[in-house]
N, CA, C and O atoms as a GROMACS GRO file, in nm:
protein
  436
    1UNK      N    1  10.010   9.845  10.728
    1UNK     CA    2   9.870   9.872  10.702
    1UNK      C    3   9.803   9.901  10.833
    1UNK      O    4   9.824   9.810  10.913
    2UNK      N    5   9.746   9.976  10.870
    2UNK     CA    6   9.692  10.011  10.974
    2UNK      C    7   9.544  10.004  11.021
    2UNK      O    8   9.493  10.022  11.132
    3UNK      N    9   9.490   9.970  10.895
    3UNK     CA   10   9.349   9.943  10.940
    3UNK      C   11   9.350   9.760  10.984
    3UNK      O   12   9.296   9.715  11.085
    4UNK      N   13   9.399   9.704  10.914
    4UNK     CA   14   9.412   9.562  11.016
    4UNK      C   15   9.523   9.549  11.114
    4UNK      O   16   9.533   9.448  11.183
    5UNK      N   17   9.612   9.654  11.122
    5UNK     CA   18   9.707   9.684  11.233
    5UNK      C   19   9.808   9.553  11.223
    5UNK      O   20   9.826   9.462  11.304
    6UNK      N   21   9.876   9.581  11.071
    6UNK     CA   22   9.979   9.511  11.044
    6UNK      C   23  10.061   9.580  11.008
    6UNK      O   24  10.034   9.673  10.932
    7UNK      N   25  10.231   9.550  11.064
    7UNK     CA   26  10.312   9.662  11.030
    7UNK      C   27  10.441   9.579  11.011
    7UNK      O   28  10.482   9.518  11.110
    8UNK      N   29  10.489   9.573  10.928
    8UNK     CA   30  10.649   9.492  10.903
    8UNK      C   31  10.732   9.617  10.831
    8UNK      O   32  10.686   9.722  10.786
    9UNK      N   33  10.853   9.576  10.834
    9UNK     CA   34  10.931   9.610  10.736
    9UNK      C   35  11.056   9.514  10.682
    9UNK      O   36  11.106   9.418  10.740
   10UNK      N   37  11.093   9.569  10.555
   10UNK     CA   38  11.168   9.479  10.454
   10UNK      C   39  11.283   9.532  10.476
   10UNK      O   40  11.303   9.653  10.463
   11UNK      N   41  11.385   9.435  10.519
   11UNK     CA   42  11.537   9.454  10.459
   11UNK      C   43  11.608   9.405  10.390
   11UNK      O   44  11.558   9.298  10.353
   12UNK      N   45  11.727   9.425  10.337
   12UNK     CA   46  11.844   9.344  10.219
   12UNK      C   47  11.873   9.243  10.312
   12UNK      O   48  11.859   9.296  10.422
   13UNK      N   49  11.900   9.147  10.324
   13UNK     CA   50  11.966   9.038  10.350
   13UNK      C   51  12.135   9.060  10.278
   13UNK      O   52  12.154   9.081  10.158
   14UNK      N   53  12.209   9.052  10.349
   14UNK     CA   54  12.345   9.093  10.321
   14UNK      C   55  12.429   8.986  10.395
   14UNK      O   56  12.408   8.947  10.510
   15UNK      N   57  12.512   8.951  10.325
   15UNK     CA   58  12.633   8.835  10.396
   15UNK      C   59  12.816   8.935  10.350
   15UNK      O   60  12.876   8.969  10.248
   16UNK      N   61  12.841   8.946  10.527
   16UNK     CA   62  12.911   9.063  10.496
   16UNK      C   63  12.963   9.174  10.445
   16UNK      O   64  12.927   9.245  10.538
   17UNK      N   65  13.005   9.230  10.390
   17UNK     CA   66  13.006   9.396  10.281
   17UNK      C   67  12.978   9.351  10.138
   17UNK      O   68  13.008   9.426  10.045
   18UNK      N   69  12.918   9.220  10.114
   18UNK     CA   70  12.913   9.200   9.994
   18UNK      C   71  12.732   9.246   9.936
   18UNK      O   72  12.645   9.291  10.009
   19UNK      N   73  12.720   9.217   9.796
   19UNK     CA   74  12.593   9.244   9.760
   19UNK      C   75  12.458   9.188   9.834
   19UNK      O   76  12.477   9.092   9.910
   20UNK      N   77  12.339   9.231   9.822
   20UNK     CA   78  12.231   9.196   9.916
   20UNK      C   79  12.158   9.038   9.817
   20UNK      O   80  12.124   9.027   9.699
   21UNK      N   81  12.158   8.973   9.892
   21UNK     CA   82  12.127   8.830   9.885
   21UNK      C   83  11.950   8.828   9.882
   21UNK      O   84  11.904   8.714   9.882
   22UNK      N   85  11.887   8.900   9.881
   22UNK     CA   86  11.726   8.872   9.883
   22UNK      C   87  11.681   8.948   9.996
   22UNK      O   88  11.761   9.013  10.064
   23UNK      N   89  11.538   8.945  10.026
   23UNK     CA   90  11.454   9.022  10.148
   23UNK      C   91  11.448   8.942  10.215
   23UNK      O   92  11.459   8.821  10.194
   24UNK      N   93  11.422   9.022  10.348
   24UNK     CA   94  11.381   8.961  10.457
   24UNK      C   95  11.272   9.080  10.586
   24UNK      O   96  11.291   9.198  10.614
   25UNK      N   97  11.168   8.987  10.634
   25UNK     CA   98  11.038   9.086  10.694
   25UNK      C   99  11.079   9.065  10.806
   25UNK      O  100  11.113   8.963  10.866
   26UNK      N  101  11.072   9.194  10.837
   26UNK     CA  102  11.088   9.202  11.018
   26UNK      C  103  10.959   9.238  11.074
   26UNK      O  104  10.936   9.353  11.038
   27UNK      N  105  10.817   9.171  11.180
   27UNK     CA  106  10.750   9.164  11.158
   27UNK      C  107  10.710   9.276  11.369
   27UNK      O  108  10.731   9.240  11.485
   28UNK      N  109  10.675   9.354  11.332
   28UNK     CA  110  10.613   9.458  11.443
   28UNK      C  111  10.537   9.443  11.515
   28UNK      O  112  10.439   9.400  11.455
   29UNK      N  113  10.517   9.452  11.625
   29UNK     CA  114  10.344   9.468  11.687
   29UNK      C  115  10.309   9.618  11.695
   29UNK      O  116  10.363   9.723  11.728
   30UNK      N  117  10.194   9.575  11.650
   30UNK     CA  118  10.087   9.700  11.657
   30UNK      C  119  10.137   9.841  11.768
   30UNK      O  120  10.235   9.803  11.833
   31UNK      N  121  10.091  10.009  11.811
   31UNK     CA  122  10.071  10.005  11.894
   31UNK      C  123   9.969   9.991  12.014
   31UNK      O  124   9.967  10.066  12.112
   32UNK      N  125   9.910   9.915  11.999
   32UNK     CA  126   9.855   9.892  12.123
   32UNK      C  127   9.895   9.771  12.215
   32UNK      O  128   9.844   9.731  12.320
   33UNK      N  129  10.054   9.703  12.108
   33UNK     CA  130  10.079   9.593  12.134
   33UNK      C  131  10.038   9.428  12.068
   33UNK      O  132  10.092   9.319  12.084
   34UNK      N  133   9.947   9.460  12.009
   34UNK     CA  134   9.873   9.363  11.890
   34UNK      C  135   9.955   9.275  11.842
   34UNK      O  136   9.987   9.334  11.739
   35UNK      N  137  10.019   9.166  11.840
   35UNK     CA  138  10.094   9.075  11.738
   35UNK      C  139  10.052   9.006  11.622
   35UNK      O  140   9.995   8.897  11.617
   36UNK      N  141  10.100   9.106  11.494
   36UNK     CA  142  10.059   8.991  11.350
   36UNK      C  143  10.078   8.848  11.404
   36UNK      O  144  10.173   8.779  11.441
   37UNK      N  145   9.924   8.831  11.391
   37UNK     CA  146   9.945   8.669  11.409
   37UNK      C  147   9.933   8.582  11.319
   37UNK      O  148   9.898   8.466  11.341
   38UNK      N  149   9.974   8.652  11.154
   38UNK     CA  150   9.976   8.506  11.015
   38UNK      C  151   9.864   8.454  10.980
   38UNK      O  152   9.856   8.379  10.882
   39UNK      N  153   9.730   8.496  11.078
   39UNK     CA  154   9.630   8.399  11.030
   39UNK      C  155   9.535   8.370  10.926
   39UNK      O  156   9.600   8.378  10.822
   40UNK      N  157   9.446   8.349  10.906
   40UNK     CA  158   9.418   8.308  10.750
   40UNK      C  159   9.376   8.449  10.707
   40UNK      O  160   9.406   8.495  10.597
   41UNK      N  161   9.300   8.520  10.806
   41UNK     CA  162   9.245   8.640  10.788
   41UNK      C  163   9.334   8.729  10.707
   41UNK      O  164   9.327   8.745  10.585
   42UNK      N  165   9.443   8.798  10.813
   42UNK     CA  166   9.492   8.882  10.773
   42UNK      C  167   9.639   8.830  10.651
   42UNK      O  168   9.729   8.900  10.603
   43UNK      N  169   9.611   8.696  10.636
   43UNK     CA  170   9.724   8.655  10.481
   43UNK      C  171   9.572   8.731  10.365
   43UNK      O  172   9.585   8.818  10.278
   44UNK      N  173   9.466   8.673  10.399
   44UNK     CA  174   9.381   8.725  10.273
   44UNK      C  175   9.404   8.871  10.278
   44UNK      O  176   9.418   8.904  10.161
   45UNK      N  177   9.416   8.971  10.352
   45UNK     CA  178   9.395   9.068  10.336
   45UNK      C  179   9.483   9.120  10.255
   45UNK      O  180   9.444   9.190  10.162
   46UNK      N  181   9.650   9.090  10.280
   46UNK     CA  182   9.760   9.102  10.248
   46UNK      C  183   9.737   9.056  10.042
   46UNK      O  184   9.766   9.124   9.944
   47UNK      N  185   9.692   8.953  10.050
   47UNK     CA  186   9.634   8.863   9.920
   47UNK      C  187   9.555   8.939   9.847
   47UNK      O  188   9.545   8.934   9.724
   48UNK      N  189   9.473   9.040   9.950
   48UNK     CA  190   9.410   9.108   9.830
   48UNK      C  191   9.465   9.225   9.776
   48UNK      O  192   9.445   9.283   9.669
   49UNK      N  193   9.539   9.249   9.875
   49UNK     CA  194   9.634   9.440   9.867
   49UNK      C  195   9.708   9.391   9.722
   49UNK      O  196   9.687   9.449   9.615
   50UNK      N  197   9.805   9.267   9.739
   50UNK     CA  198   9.868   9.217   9.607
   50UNK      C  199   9.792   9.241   9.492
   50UNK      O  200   9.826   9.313   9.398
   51UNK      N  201   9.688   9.178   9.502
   51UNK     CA  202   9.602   9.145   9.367
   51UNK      C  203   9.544   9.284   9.307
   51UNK      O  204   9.518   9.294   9.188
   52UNK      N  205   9.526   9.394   9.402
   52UNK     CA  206   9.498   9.515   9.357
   52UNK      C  207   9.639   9.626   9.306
   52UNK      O  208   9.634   9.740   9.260
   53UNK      N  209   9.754   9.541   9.336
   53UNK     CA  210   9.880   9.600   9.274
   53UNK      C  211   9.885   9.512   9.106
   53UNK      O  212   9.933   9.554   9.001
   54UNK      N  213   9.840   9.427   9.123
   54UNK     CA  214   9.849   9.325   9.006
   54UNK      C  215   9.758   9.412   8.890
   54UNK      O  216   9.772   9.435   8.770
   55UNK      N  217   9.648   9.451   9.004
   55UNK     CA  218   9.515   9.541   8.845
   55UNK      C  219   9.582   9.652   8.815
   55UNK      O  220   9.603   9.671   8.695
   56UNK      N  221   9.626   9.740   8.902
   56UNK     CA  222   9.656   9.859   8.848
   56UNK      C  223   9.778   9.821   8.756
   56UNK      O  224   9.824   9.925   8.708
   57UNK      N  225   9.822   9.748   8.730
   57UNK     CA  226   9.984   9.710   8.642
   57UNK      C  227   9.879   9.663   8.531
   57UNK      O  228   9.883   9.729   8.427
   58UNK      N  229   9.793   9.569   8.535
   58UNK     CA  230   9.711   9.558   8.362
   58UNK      C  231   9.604   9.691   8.328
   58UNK      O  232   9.596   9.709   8.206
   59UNK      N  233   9.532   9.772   8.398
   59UNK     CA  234   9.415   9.858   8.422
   59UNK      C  235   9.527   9.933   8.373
   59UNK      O  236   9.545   9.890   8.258
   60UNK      N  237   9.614  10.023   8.399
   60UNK     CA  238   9.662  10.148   8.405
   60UNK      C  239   9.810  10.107   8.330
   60UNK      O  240   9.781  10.111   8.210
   61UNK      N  241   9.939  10.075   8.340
   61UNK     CA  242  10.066  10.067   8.337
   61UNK      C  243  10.044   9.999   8.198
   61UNK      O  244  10.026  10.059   8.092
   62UNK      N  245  10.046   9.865   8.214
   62UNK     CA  246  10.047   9.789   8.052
   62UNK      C  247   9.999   9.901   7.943
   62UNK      O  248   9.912   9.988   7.941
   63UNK      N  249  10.106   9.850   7.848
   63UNK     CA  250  10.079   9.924   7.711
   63UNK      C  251  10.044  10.083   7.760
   63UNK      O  252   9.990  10.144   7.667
   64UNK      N  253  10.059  10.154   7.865
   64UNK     CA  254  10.044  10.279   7.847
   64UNK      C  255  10.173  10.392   7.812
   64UNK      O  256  10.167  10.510   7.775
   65UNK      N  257  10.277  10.314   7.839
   65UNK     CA  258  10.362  10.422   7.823
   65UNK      C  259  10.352  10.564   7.856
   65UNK      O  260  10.416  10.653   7.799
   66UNK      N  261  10.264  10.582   7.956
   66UNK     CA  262  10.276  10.686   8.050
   66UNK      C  263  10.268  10.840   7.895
   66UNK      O  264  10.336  10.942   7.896
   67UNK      N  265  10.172  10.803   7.796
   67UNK     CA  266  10.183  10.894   7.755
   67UNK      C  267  10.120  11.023   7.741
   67UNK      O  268  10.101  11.077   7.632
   68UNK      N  269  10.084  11.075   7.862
   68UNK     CA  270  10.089  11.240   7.917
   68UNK      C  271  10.185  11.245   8.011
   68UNK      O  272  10.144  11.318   8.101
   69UNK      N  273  10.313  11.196   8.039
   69UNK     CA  274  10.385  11.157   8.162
   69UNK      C  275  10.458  11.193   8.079
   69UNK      O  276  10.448  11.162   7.960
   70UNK      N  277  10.579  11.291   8.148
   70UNK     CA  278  10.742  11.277   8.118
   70UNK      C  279  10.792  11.181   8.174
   70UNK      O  280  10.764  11.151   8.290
   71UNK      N  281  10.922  11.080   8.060
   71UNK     CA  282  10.936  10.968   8.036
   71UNK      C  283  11.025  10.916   8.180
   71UNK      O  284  11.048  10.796   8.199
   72UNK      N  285  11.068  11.019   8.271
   72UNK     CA  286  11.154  11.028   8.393
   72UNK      C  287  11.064  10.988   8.500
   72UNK      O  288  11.092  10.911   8.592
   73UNK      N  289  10.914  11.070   8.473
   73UNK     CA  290  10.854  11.047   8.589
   73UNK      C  291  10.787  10.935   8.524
   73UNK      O  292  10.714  10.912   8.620
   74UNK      N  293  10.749  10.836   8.428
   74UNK     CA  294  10.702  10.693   8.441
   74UNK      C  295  10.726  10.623   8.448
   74UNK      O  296  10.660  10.519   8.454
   75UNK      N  297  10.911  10.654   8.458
   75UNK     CA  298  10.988  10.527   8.485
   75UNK      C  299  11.001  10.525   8.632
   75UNK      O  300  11.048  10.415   8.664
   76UNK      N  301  10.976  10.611   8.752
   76UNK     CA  302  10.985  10.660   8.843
   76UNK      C  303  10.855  10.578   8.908
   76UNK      O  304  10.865  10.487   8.990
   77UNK      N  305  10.758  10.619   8.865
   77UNK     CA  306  10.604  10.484   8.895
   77UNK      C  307  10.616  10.373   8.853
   77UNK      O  308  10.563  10.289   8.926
   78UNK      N  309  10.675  10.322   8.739
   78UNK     CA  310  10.687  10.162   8.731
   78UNK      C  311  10.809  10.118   8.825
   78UNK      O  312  10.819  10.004   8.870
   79UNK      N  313  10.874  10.190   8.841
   79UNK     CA  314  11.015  10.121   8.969
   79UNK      C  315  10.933  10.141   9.114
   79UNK      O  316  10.988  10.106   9.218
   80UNK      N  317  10.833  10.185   9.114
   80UNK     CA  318  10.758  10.206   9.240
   80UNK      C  319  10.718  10.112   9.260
   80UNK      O  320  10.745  10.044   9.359
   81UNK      N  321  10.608  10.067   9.132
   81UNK     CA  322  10.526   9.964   9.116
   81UNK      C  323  10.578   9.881   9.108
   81UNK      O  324  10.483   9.802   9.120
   82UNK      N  325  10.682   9.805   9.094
   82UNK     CA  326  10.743   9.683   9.088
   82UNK      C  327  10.799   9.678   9.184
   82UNK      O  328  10.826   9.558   9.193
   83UNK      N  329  10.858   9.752   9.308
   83UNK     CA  330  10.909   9.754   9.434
   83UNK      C  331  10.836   9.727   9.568
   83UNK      O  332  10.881   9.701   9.680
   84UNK      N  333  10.647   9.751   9.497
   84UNK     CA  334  10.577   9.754   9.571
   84UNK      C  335  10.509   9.595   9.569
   84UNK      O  336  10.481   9.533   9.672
   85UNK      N  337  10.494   9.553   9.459
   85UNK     CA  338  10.477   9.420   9.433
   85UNK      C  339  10.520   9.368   9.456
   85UNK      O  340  10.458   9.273   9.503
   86UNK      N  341  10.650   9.358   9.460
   86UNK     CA  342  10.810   9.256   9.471
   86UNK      C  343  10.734   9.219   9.648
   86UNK      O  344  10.676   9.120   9.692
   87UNK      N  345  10.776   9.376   9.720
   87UNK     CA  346  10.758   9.395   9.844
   87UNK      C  347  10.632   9.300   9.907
   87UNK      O  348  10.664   9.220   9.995
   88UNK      N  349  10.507   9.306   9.869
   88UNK     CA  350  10.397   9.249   9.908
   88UNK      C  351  10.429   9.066   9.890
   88UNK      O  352  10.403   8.986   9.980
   89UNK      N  353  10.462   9.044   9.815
   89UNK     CA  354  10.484   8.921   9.727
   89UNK      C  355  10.582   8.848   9.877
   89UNK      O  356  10.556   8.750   9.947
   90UNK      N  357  10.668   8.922   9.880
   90UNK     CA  358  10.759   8.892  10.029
   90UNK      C  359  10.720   8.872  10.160
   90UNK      O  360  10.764   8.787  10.238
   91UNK      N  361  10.598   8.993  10.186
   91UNK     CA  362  10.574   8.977  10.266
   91UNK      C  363  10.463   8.867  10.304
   91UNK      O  364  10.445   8.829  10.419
   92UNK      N  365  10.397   8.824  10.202
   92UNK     CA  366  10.285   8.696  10.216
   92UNK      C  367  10.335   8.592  10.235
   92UNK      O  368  10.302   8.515  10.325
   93UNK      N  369  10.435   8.570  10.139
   93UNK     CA  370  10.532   8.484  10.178
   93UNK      C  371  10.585   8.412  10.291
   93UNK      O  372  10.600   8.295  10.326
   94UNK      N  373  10.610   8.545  10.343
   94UNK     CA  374  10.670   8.517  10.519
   94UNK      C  375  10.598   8.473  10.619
   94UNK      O  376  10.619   8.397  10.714
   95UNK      N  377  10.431   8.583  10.547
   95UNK     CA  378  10.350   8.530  10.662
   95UNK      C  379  10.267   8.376  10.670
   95UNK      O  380  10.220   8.298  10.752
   96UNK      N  381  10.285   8.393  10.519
   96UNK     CA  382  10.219   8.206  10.528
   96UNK      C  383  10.332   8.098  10.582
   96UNK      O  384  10.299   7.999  10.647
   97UNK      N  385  10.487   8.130  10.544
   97UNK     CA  386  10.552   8.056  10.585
   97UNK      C  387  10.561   8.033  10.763
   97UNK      O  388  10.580   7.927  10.822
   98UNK      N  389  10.532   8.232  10.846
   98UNK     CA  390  10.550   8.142  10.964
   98UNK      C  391  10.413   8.086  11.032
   98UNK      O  392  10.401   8.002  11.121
   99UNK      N  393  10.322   8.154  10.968
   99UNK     CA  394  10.120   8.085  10.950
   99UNK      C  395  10.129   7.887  10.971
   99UNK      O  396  10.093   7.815  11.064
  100UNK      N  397  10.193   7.855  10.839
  100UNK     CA  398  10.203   7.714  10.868
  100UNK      C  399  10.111   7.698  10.802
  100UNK      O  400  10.074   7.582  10.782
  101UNK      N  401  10.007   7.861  10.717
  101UNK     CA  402   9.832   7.823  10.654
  101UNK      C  403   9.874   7.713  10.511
  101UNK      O  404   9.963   7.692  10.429
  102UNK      N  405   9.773   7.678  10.543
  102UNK     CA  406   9.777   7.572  10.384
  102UNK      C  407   9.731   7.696  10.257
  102UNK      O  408   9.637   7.776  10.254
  103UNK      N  409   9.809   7.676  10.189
  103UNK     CA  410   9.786   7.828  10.064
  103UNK      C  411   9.687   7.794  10.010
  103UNK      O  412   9.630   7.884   9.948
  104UNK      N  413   9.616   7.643  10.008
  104UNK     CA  414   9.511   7.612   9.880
  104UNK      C  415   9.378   7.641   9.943
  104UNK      O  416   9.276   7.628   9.875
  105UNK      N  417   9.370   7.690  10.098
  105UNK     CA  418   9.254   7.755  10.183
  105UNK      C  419   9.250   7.931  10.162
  105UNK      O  420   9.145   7.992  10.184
  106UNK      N  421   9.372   8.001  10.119
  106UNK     CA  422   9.375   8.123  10.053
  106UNK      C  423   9.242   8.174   9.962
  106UNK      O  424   9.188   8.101   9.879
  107UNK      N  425   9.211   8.271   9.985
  107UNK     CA  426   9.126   8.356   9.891
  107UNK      C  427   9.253   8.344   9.765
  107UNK      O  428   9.376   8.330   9.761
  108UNK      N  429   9.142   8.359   9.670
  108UNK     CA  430   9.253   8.416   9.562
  108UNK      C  431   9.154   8.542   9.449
  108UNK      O  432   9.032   8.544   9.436
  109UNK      N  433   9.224   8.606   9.403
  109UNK     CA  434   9.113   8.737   9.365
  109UNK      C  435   9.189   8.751   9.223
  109UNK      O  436   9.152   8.836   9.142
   0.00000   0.00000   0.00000
C-alpha cells in the first residue's frame, strides 16, 4: 500500500520439495527507507482494507452469481477475492503478532 508506505509480500512456506505448509510475510521498507513499524496505526489501516474486502464479498459477490458475467470470468474474481482476503487476513496477523498490539485496542469496522 503506498499511501501509508507499507509494502510486504506473501510466500508458500514449503518444507523441502514437498507441498506448501501455509503463508508467510516478508515485511519491506519503504523507499525512502521507512520501516513498517506494526503500530496500532497502520494494523487499523490494514483492518480496514480487510473489512472493505469483507463488504464487497456481501455488497456485490453473495448471491450474485455474476449474472451478466461469463461463468469463467466470475470464477476468476471470486478466486481473486478470496486470495485477496486470505492474503490481508495474513498479513494483520503478522503484523499484530510482531506489534505485540493488544487486538482488543483494534478498530474494528
Amino acid at each position: 500500500f503506498q499511501d501509508p508506505d507499507i509494502w510486504f509480500e506473501l510466500h508458500e512456506k514449503k518444507r523441502g520439495g514437498g507441498p506448501p505448509t501455509g503463508l508467510e510475510v516478508h515485511w519491506y521498507p519503504a523507499a525512502d527507507g521507512h520501516i513498517f513499524e506494526h503500530d496500532k496505526h497502520e494494523i487499523d489501516f490494514l483492518t480496514k482494507e480487510l473489512k472493505r474486502l469483507v463488504d464487497v464479498e456481501r455488497k456485490y459477490l453473495q448471491d450474485n452469481e455474476g449474472d451478466l458475467t461469463p461463468r469463467h470470468e466470475w470464477n476468476t474474481i471470486l478466486q481473486f477475492h478470496e486470495a485477496a482476503t486470505t492474503a490481508m487476513a495474513y498479513v494483520i496477523e503478522s503484523a499484530v503478532n510482531n506489534a505485540g498490539v493488544n487486538t482488543t485496542s483494534l478498530k474494528t469496522y
